Amino acid sequence: MTLTQESFTVSTPGRGLIDITSVLNEIIAKKNITEGLCNIFLHHTSASLTLCENFDPTVQKDLESFMQKLIPDGDPLFQHVEEGPDDMPSHVRSVLTQNSISIPIQGKKLALGRWQGIYLWEHRFKSYERRMTISIIG
Amino acid sequence: MTLTQESFTVSTPGRGLIDITSVLNEIIAKKNITEGLCNIFLHHTSASLTLCENFDPTVQKDLESFMQKLIPDGDPLFQHVEEGPDDMPSHVRSVLTQNSISIPIQGKKLALGRWQGIYLWEHRFKSYERRMTISIIG
Amino acid sequence: MTLTQESFTVSTPGRGLIDITSVLNEIIAKKNITEGLCNIFLHHTSASLTLCENFDPTVQKDLESFMQKLIPDGDPLFQHVEEGPDDMPSHVRSVLTQNSISIPIQGKKLALGRWQGIYLWEHRFKSYERRMTISIIG
């Protein structure tokens, strides 16, 4: 059994969800691990990793609508506002979701459910380079 | 050190929390791992895995009440409605909780706290077969 | 490759976030693991582990303000009230955040982002001894 790590970045086009399932599966395929466990870690506190329904894009729109209603940008409740109205809401969204997810590997790829994808969720309005590390055990 | 995996399903009777601690401990007991780490992964996006207080059943009722108030079924905010008023709220509940939890193993069982159990949380109204994979390292 | 575990407690001064990054890094430094993966598990259901922005303390205040607004102490919605108005809100906060986080190890310490710390979030009003287990693979 071995543990290998690889860090990589994904550019986000601003707020919204990006399917990173195939990016991760490409890295895993190179490792030749038939059965194992991997962890994906996001090195940021204003974006998230999320397991989400991958068939109907409306699900992603509805997740965004829900979060915007739950944590309004520019809410006067927040004191941490120097970087803009989306700064503190992004940290709250990050805390309410995940920055680290472990997923089994089977058949040299992520053993996700049929309707399950893994997404990088950019919470900031602007584009960012988001760095992740995948750790693969198997 | 080895990594072993086992997939299994649990039938849910519709919305609510089901204690799966003993199901998991039975699988772990067979592996004969004294000290290790396990990950439980749920292959669905409309149910969750949750660590919850395991003594007073009122806690589970209160968690349900809170979620129903936070994410009302049939909320006109949502566009993803083909499968019914509980469909999109179930995805939101899943995103706000967990689908993957890692727990240490000590003494050949889950090293949970005294008042801590692990629950499968069905968010849909109907009964489902929910598939999980446990990965055990040790 | 080995797996080692260490359990430890942290005293909380009542509700609020405590940076435990250096506590964890001290344990990891002793293990002499250059590259690996660790999991931190909290054996309680009324406190959380959270990855949070570590530069501006206002972020922690804003996270608290948000949670207090989202899950009001003493909310008549809750039936589990024997231990006080902060009891059930603490369980809800725990369910909406994390009790188990896996983080890569690089260079014999946690490979966190530049602005990322790991925090123990006490949700109860009173001081508690909170027990955690760190599992280190590498």
Short mmCIF file of C-alpha atoms in Angstrom, two decimals:
data_model
loop_
_atom_site.label_atom_id
_atom_site.label_comp_id
_atom_site.label_asym_id
_atom_site.label_seq_id
_atom_site.Cartn_x
_atom_site.Cartn_y
_atom_site.Cartn_z
CA MET A 1 0.00 0.00 0.00
CA THR A 2 1.22 3.48 -0.87
CA LEU A 3 0.15 7.08 -0.32
CA THR A 4 0.75 9.55 -3.13
CA GLN A 5 -0.18 13.21 -3.39
CA GLU A 6 -0.67 15.63 -6.21
CA SER A 7 -1.54 19.31 -6.02
CA PHE A 8 -3.24 21.16 -8.86
CA THR A 9 -5.22 24.33 -9.51
CA VAL A 10 -8.53 25.01 -11.19
CA SER A 11 -9.49 28.46 -12.53
CA THR A 12 -12.98 29.55 -11.60
CA PRO A 13 -15.01 32.00 -13.71
CA GLY A 14 -16.54 33.59 -10.58
CA ARG A 15 -19.38 32.37 -8.37
CA GLY A 16 -20.83 28.98 -9.27
CA LEU A 17 -20.19 25.22 -9.30
CA ILE A 18 -17.60 23.52 -11.54
CA ASP A 19 -17.64 19.75 -12.05
CA ILE A 20 -14.10 18.49 -11.25
CA THR A 21 -14.92 14.75 -11.38
CA SER A 22 -13.02 14.14 -14.63
CA VAL A 23 -10.01 16.21 -13.49
CA LEU A 24 -9.75 13.98 -10.41
CA ASN A 25 -10.33 10.74 -12.34
CA GLU A 26 -7.50 11.63 -14.74
CA ILE A 27 -5.08 11.99 -11.84
CA ILE A 28 -6.32 8.76 -10.24
CA ALA A 29 -6.07 6.79 -13.52
CA LYS A 30 -2.31 7.52 -13.63
CA LYS A 31 -1.78 5.98 -10.18
CA ASN A 32 -3.01 2.52 -11.23
CA ILE A 33 -4.84 1.96 -7.90
CA THR A 34 -7.69 -0.53 -8.39
CA GLU A 35 -9.16 -0.24 -4.90
CA GLY A 36 -8.35 2.59 -2.52
CA LEU A 37 -9.40 5.79 -0.84
CA CYS A 38 -8.68 9.33 -1.88
CA ASN A 39 -9.05 12.66 -0.13
CA ILE A 40 -9.49 15.94 -1.95
CA PHE A 41 -8.49 19.00 0.05
CA LEU A 42 -9.14 22.62 -0.94
CA HIS A 43 -6.56 25.12 0.39
CA HIS A 44 -9.03 28.05 0.58
CA THR A 45 -11.76 29.34 2.91
CA SER A 46 -13.99 31.16 0.42
CA ALA A 47 -14.73 28.22 -1.88
CA SER A 48 -15.95 24.66 -1.22
CA LEU A 49 -15.90 21.06 -2.37
CA THR A 50 -19.38 19.61 -2.74
CA LEU A 51 -20.93 16.31 -3.80
CA CYS A 52 -23.88 17.28 -5.97
CA GLU A 53 -26.48 15.81 -8.33
CA ASN A 54 -24.78 15.80 -11.76
CA PHE A 55 -27.65 15.40 -14.22
CA ASP A 56 -29.89 18.48 -14.07
CA PRO A 57 -27.99 21.83 -14.10
CA THR A 58 -31.03 23.39 -12.39
CA VAL A 59 -29.89 21.72 -9.15
CA GLN A 60 -26.74 23.89 -9.20
CA LYS A 61 -28.81 27.02 -9.89
CA ASP A 62 -31.14 26.15 -7.00
CA LEU A 63 -28.20 25.55 -4.64
CA GLU A 64 -26.92 29.03 -5.55
CA SER A 65 -30.39 30.60 -5.04
CA PHE A 66 -30.68 28.94 -1.65
CA MET A 67 -27.25 30.10 -0.48
CA GLN A 68 -27.86 33.67 -1.68
CA LYS A 69 -31.12 33.77 0.27
CA LEU A 70 -29.61 32.14 3.39
CA ILE A 71 -26.47 34.32 3.43
CA PRO A 72 -27.28 37.60 1.63
CA ASP A 73 -24.28 39.40 0.10
CA GLY A 74 -23.74 42.70 1.88
CA ASP A 75 -25.69 41.61 4.98
CA PRO A 76 -25.14 44.39 7.59
CA LEU A 77 -24.73 41.58 10.16
CA PHE A 78 -21.13 41.17 8.97
CA GLN A 79 -18.14 43.28 10.09
CA HIS A 80 -15.53 41.59 7.84
CA VAL A 81 -16.34 43.64 4.71
CA GLU A 82 -13.05 45.13 3.41
CA GLU A 83 -12.91 42.80 0.40
CA GLY A 84 -16.49 43.39 -0.67
CA PRO A 85 -20.07 42.27 -0.01
CA ASP A 86 -19.33 38.67 -1.10
CA ASP A 87 -16.29 38.19 1.20
CA MET A 88 -17.85 37.15 4.51
CA PRO A 89 -20.78 35.29 2.87
CA SER A 90 -18.13 33.22 1.04
CA HIS A 91 -16.51 32.24 4.35
CA VAL A 92 -19.90 31.28 5.81
CA ARG A 93 -20.77 29.19 2.73
CA SER A 94 -17.41 27.46 3.06
CA VAL A 95 -18.01 26.68 6.75
CA LEU A 96 -21.52 25.30 6.01
CA THR A 97 -20.24 23.00 3.25
CA GLN A 98 -16.88 21.12 2.87
CA ASN A 99 -13.23 21.82 2.09
CA SER A 100 -12.12 18.18 2.42
CA ILE A 101 -13.92 15.11 1.06
CA SER A 102 -12.80 11.47 1.08
CA ILE A 103 -14.11 9.18 -1.66
CA PRO A 104 -13.49 5.46 -2.24
CA ILE A 105 -11.65 4.40 -5.41
CA GLN A 106 -12.93 1.34 -7.25
CA GLY A 107 -11.86 0.16 -10.73
CA LYS A 108 -9.17 2.90 -10.85
CA LYS A 109 -11.69 5.74 -10.52
CA LEU A 110 -13.89 7.56 -7.97
CA ALA A 111 -16.64 5.22 -6.78
CA LEU A 112 -19.35 7.88 -7.02
CA GLY A 113 -23.05 7.14 -7.21
CA ARG A 114 -24.77 7.23 -10.60
CA TRP A 115 -26.08 10.80 -10.09
CA GLN A 116 -23.16 12.07 -8.03
CA GLY A 117 -20.40 14.43 -9.16
CA ILE A 118 -17.78 16.31 -7.19
CA TYR A 119 -17.80 20.06 -7.63
CA LEU A 120 -15.57 22.99 -6.81
CA TRP A 121 -17.91 25.74 -5.65
CA GLU A 122 -16.55 29.24 -6.13
CA HIS A 123 -18.29 31.59 -3.69
CA ARG A 124 -16.52 34.84 -4.65
CA PHE A 125 -17.85 37.04 -7.50
CA LYS A 126 -14.44 37.20 -9.18
CA SER A 127 -12.35 34.58 -10.93
CA TYR A 128 -9.74 32.78 -8.78
CA GLU A 129 -7.06 30.12 -9.11
CA ARG A 130 -8.08 27.48 -6.53
CA ARG A 131 -5.47 25.02 -5.31
CA MET A 132 -6.35 21.47 -4.25
CA THR A 133 -4.36 18.44 -3.10
CA ILE A 134 -5.48 14.91 -3.80
CA SER A 135 -4.08 12.19 -1.51
CA ILE A 136 -4.47 8.64 -2.81
CA ILE A 137 -4.12 5.58 -0.59
CA GLY A 138 -4.24 2.08 -2.04
CA MET B 1 -1.28 -2.16 7.04
CA THR B 2 -4.13 -2.97 4.68
CA LEU B 3 -7.09 -1.21 3.10
CA THR B 4 -10.31 -3.17 2.69
CA GLN B 5 -13.68 -2.06 1.39
CA GLU B 6 -17.21 -3.30 1.75
CA SER B 7 -20.36 -1.91 0.14
CA PHE B 8 -23.80 -2.45 1.63
CA THR B 9 -27.30 -0.99 1.49
CA VAL B 10 -29.73 0.18 4.14
CA SER B 11 -33.48 0.50 3.49
CA THR B 12 -34.98 3.74 4.73
CA PRO B 13 -38.65 4.04 5.75
CA GLY B 14 -38.84 7.60 4.35
CA ARG B 15 -37.63 10.87 5.83
CA GLY B 16 -35.78 10.61 9.15
CA LEU B 17 -32.58 9.48 10.83
CA ILE B 18 -31.52 5.83 11.19
CA ASP B 19 -28.73 4.79 13.57
CA ILE B 20 -26.23 2.74 11.54
CA THR B 21 -23.52 2.53 14.24
CA SER B 22 -24.06 -1.19 14.92
CA VAL B 23 -24.23 -2.04 11.20
CA LEU B 24 -20.81 -0.42 10.77
CA ASN B 25 -19.35 -2.00 13.91
CA GLU B 26 -20.39 -5.46 12.71
CA ILE B 27 -18.47 -4.97 9.47
CA ILE B 28 -15.44 -3.58 11.33
CA ALA B 29 -15.42 -6.45 13.87
CA LYS B 30 -14.90 -8.95 11.02
CA LYS B 31 -11.75 -7.12 9.83
CA ASN B 32 -9.87 -7.65 13.10
CA ILE B 33 -8.31 -4.15 13.01
CA THR B 34 -7.42 -3.02 16.55
CA GLU B 35 -6.39 0.52 15.66
CA GLY B 36 -7.22 2.18 12.37
CA LEU B 37 -9.27 4.67 10.44
CA CYS B 38 -12.44 4.08 8.48
CA ASN B 39 -14.36 6.17 6.00
CA ILE B 40 -18.07 5.77 5.33
CA PHE B 41 -19.22 7.07 1.97
CA LEU B 42 -22.84 7.46 0.86
CA HIS B 43 -23.40 7.12 -2.91
CA HIS B 44 -26.42 9.45 -3.01
CA THR B 45 -27.15 13.20 -3.08
CA SER B 46 -30.57 13.27 -1.39
CA ALA B 47 -29.58 11.60 1.90
CA SER B 48 -26.75 12.26 4.38
CA LEU B 49 -24.41 10.75 6.93
CA THR B 50 -24.49 12.58 10.25
CA LEU B 51 -22.85 12.27 13.66
CA CYS B 52 -25.64 12.91 16.13
CA GLU B 53 -26.43 12.73 19.83
CA ASN B 54 -27.61 9.13 20.40
CA PHE B 55 -29.43 9.25 23.75
CA ASP B 56 -32.53 11.44 23.44
CA PRO B 57 -34.66 10.75 20.31
CA THR B 58 -36.01 14.29 20.62
CA VAL B 59 -32.69 15.53 19.20
CA GLN B 60 -33.48 13.76 15.92
CA LYS B 61 -36.99 15.23 15.87
CA ASP B 62 -35.57 18.70 16.50
CA LEU B 63 -33.00 18.29 13.71
CA GLU B 64 -35.86 17.41 11.35
CA SER B 65 -37.94 20.38 12.54
CA PHE B 66 -35.00 22.71 12.00
CA MET B 67 -34.30 21.42 8.49
CA GLN B 68 -37.98 21.62 7.47
CA LYS B 69 -38.08 25.24 8.62
CA LEU B 70 -34.74 26.15 7.00
CA ILE B 71 -35.50 24.44 3.67
CA PRO B 72 -39.29 24.31 3.25
CA ASP B 73 -40.59 21.52 1.01
CA GLY B 74 -42.19 23.00 -2.09
CA ASP B 75 -40.36 26.34 -1.73
CA PRO B 76 -41.12 28.33 -4.93
CA LEU B 77 -37.43 29.38 -4.88
CA PHE B 78 -36.59 26.01 -6.46
CA GLN B 79 -36.80 25.16 -10.19
CA HIS B 80 -35.75 21.49 -9.87
CA VAL B 81 -39.23 20.18 -8.97
CA GLU B 82 -40.04 17.29 -11.34
CA GLU B 83 -39.63 14.64 -8.65
CA GLY B 84 -41.78 16.41 -6.08
CA PRO B 85 -41.64 19.09 -3.37
CA ASP B 86 -39.04 17.16 -1.31
CA ASP B 87 -36.57 16.65 -4.19
CA MET B 88 -34.55 19.88 -4.19
CA PRO B 89 -34.80 20.36 -0.40
CA SER B 90 -33.20 16.89 -0.09
CA HIS B 91 -30.25 17.97 -2.25
CA VAL B 92 -29.81 21.13 -0.17
CA ARG B 93 -29.94 19.15 3.09
CA SER B 94 -27.31 16.78 1.68
CA VAL B 95 -25.02 19.69 0.70
CA LEU B 96 -25.37 21.29 4.17
CA THR B 97 -24.51 18.03 5.97
CA GLN B 98 -22.12 15.16 4.97
CA ASN B 99 -21.94 12.25 2.55
CA SER B 100 -18.50 11.08 3.69
CA ILE B 101 -17.26 10.77 7.27
CA SER B 102 -13.96 9.37 8.56
CA ILE B 103 -13.90 7.89 12.07
CA PRO B 104 -10.99 6.38 14.03
CA ILE B 105 -11.17 2.68 14.96
CA GLN B 106 -10.01 1.68 18.45
CA GLY B 107 -10.48 -1.72 20.10
CA LYS B 108 -11.91 -3.15 16.83
CA LYS B 109 -14.82 -0.69 16.74
CA LEU B 110 -15.69 2.94 15.94
CA ALA B 111 -14.06 5.25 18.50
CA LEU B 112 -17.16 7.39 18.93
CA GLY B 113 -17.82 9.63 21.89
CA ARG B 114 -20.13 8.42 24.64
CA TRP B 115 -23.17 10.30 23.27
CA GLN B 116 -22.25 10.01 19.60
CA GLY B 117 -23.85 7.77 16.99
CA ILE B 118 -23.57 7.72 13.22
CA TYR B 119 -26.83 8.12 11.35
CA LEU B 120 -28.09 7.71 7.82
CA TRP B 121 -30.44 10.63 7.26
CA GLU B 122 -33.09 10.00 4.62
CA HIS B 123 -34.31 13.33 3.25
CA ARG B 124 -36.86 12.04 0.73
CA PHE B 125 -40.47 11.32 1.77
CA LYS B 126 -40.38 7.83 0.25
CA SER B 127 -38.50 4.69 1.18
CA TYR B 128 -35.15 4.14 -0.61
CA GLU B 129 -32.34 1.59 -0.73
CA ARG B 130 -29.25 3.63 0.17
CA ARG B 131 -25.84 2.28 -0.79
CA MET B 132 -22.72 3.00 1.27
CA THR B 133 -19.07 1.92 1.09
CA ILE B 134 -16.91 1.55 4.16
CA SER B 135 -13.13 1.73 3.62
CA ILE B 136 -11.05 0.42 6.52
CA ILE B 137 -7.34 1.23 6.91
CA GLY B 138 -5.28 -0.38 9.68
CA MET C 1 3.63 3.34 5.62
CA THR C 2 2.20 3.45 9.14
CA LEU C 3 -0.93 4.64 10.91
CA THR C 4 -0.56 6.18 14.36
CA GLN C 5 -3.16 7.74 16.61
CA GLU C 6 -3.08 10.17 19.48
CA SER C 7 -5.97 11.41 21.58
CA PHE C 8 -5.87 14.72 23.42
CA THR C 9 -8.20 17.26 25.00
CA VAL C 10 -8.58 21.00 24.66
CA SER C 11 -10.33 23.13 27.29
CA THR C 12 -12.78 25.62 25.86
CA PRO C 13 -13.67 28.90 27.62
CA GLY C 14 -17.29 28.65 26.45
CA ARG C 15 -18.82 29.50 23.08
CA GLY C 16 -16.37 30.56 20.38
CA LEU C 17 -13.62 29.38 18.04
CA ILE C 18 -10.16 28.24 19.21
CA ASP C 19 -7.27 27.88 16.76
CA ILE C 20 -5.85 24.34 17.25
CA THR C 21 -3.48 24.41 14.25
CA SER C 22 -0.30 24.58 16.36
CA VAL C 23 -1.53 21.88 18.78
CA LEU C 24 -1.99 19.55 15.81
CA ASN C 25 1.31 20.51 14.17
CA GLU C 26 3.20 19.74 17.39
CA ILE C 27 1.76 16.20 17.45
CA ILE C 28 2.51 15.74 13.73
CA ALA C 29 6.12 17.02 14.08
CA LYS C 30 6.86 14.19 16.54
CA LYS C 31 5.77 11.53 14.00
CA ASN C 32 8.43 12.49 11.44
CA ILE C 33 6.04 11.99 8.49
CA THR C 34 7.16 14.11 5.51
CA GLU C 35 4.18 13.41 3.28
CA GLY C 36 0.94 11.94 4.52
CA LEU C 37 -2.68 12.41 5.44
CA CYS C 38 -4.18 13.05 8.85
CA ASN C 39 -7.71 12.97 10.17
CA ILE C 40 -8.86 14.93 13.18
CA PHE C 41 -11.97 13.56 14.88
CA LEU C 42 -13.96 15.29 17.61
CA HIS C 43 -15.75 12.93 20.03
CA HIS C 44 -18.64 15.34 20.78
CA THR C 45 -21.90 16.46 19.18
CA SER C 46 -22.18 19.99 20.59
CA ALA C 47 -18.87 21.36 19.25
CA SER C 48 -17.29 21.32 15.79
CA LEU C 49 -14.07 21.28 13.82
CA THR C 50 -13.91 24.03 11.22
CA LEU C 51 -11.45 25.29 8.61
CA CYS C 52 -11.58 29.07 8.89
CA GLU C 53 -9.82 32.22 7.69
CA ASN C 54 -7.00 32.76 10.21
CA PHE C 55 -5.97 36.39 9.71
CA ASP C 56 -8.87 38.66 10.70
CA PRO C 57 -10.54 37.76 14.05
CA THR C 58 -13.67 39.54 12.80
CA VAL C 59 -14.35 36.50 10.61
CA GLN C 60 -14.82 34.39 13.74
CA LYS C 61 -17.12 37.00 15.26
CA ASP C 62 -19.17 37.10 12.06
CA LEU C 63 -19.43 33.30 11.96
CA GLU C 64 -20.79 33.39 15.52
CA SER C 65 -23.25 36.20 14.65
CA PHE C 66 -24.48 34.22 11.66
CA MET C 67 -24.98 31.03 13.64
CA GLN C 68 -26.79 32.82 16.46
CA LYS C 69 -29.18 34.37 13.94
CA LEU C 70 -29.68 31.11 12.01
CA ILE C 71 -30.21 28.95 15.12
CA PRO C 72 -31.48 31.19 17.93
CA ASP C 73 -30.75 29.97 21.46
CA GLY C 74 -34.00 29.13 23.20
CA ASP C 75 -35.94 28.75 19.93
CA PRO C 76 -39.39 27.34 20.89
CA LEU C 77 -39.07 25.06 17.84
CA PHE C 78 -36.89 22.75 19.94
CA GLN C 79 -38.13 20.09 22.39
CA HIS C 80 -34.66 18.96 23.58
CA VAL C 81 -34.23 21.72 26.19
CA GLU C 82 -33.34 20.04 29.52
CA GLU C 83 -29.72 21.22 29.43
CA GLY C 84 -30.55 24.82 28.60
CA PRO C 85 -31.32 27.14 25.67
CA ASP C 86 -27.92 26.50 24.01
CA ASP C 87 -28.18 22.68 24.05
CA MET C 88 -30.16 21.88 20.90
CA PRO C 89 -28.72 24.85 18.94
CA SER C 90 -25.28 23.34 19.68
CA HIS C 91 -26.31 20.00 18.17
CA VAL C 92 -27.69 21.75 15.07
CA ARG C 93 -24.48 23.81 14.66
CA SER C 94 -22.48 20.59 14.95
CA VAL C 95 -24.60 18.87 12.28
CA LEU C 96 -24.27 21.87 9.90
CA THR C 97 -20.48 21.97 10.26
CA GLN C 98 -17.90 19.14 10.79
CA ASN C 99 -16.71 16.75 13.50
CA SER C 100 -14.12 15.03 11.31
CA ILE C 101 -11.68 16.68 8.88
CA SER C 102 -8.88 15.10 6.84
CA ILE C 103 -5.91 17.28 5.90
CA PRO C 104 -2.80 16.44 3.85
CA ILE C 105 0.60 16.55 5.58
CA GLN C 106 3.51 18.08 3.66
CA GLY C 107 6.94 18.93 5.08
CA LYS C 108 6.02 17.34 8.44
CA LYS C 109 3.08 19.69 9.04
CA LEU C 110 -0.52 20.35 7.97
CA ALA C 111 -0.60 21.50 4.33
CA LEU C 112 -3.08 24.29 4.98
CA GLY C 113 -3.60 27.26 2.70
CA ARG C 114 -1.95 30.57 3.57
CA TRP C 115 -5.10 31.99 5.21
CA GLN C 116 -6.44 28.71 6.55
CA GLY C 117 -6.43 27.53 10.18
CA ILE C 118 -8.21 24.64 11.86
CA TYR C 119 -10.46 25.58 14.73
CA LEU C 120 -12.31 23.86 17.53
CA TRP C 121 -15.69 25.58 17.73
CA GLU C 122 -17.32 25.39 21.15
CA HIS C 123 -21.07 25.84 20.76
CA ARG C 124 -22.09 25.56 24.43
CA PHE C 125 -22.10 28.61 26.71
CA LYS C 126 -20.02 26.84 29.39
CA SER C 127 -16.43 25.66 29.43
CA TYR C 128 -15.84 22.01 28.39
CA GLU C 129 -12.97 19.56 28.01
CA ARG C 130 -13.21 18.47 24.37
CA ARG C 131 -11.54 15.23 23.32
CA MET C 132 -10.11 14.71 19.84
CA THR C 133 -8.21 11.91 18.10
CA ILE C 134 -5.69 12.56 15.37
CA SER C 135 -4.92 9.65 13.02
CA ILE C 136 -1.77 10.06 10.94
CA ILE C 137 -1.07 7.96 7.83
CA GLY C 138 2.25 8.25 6.00
#
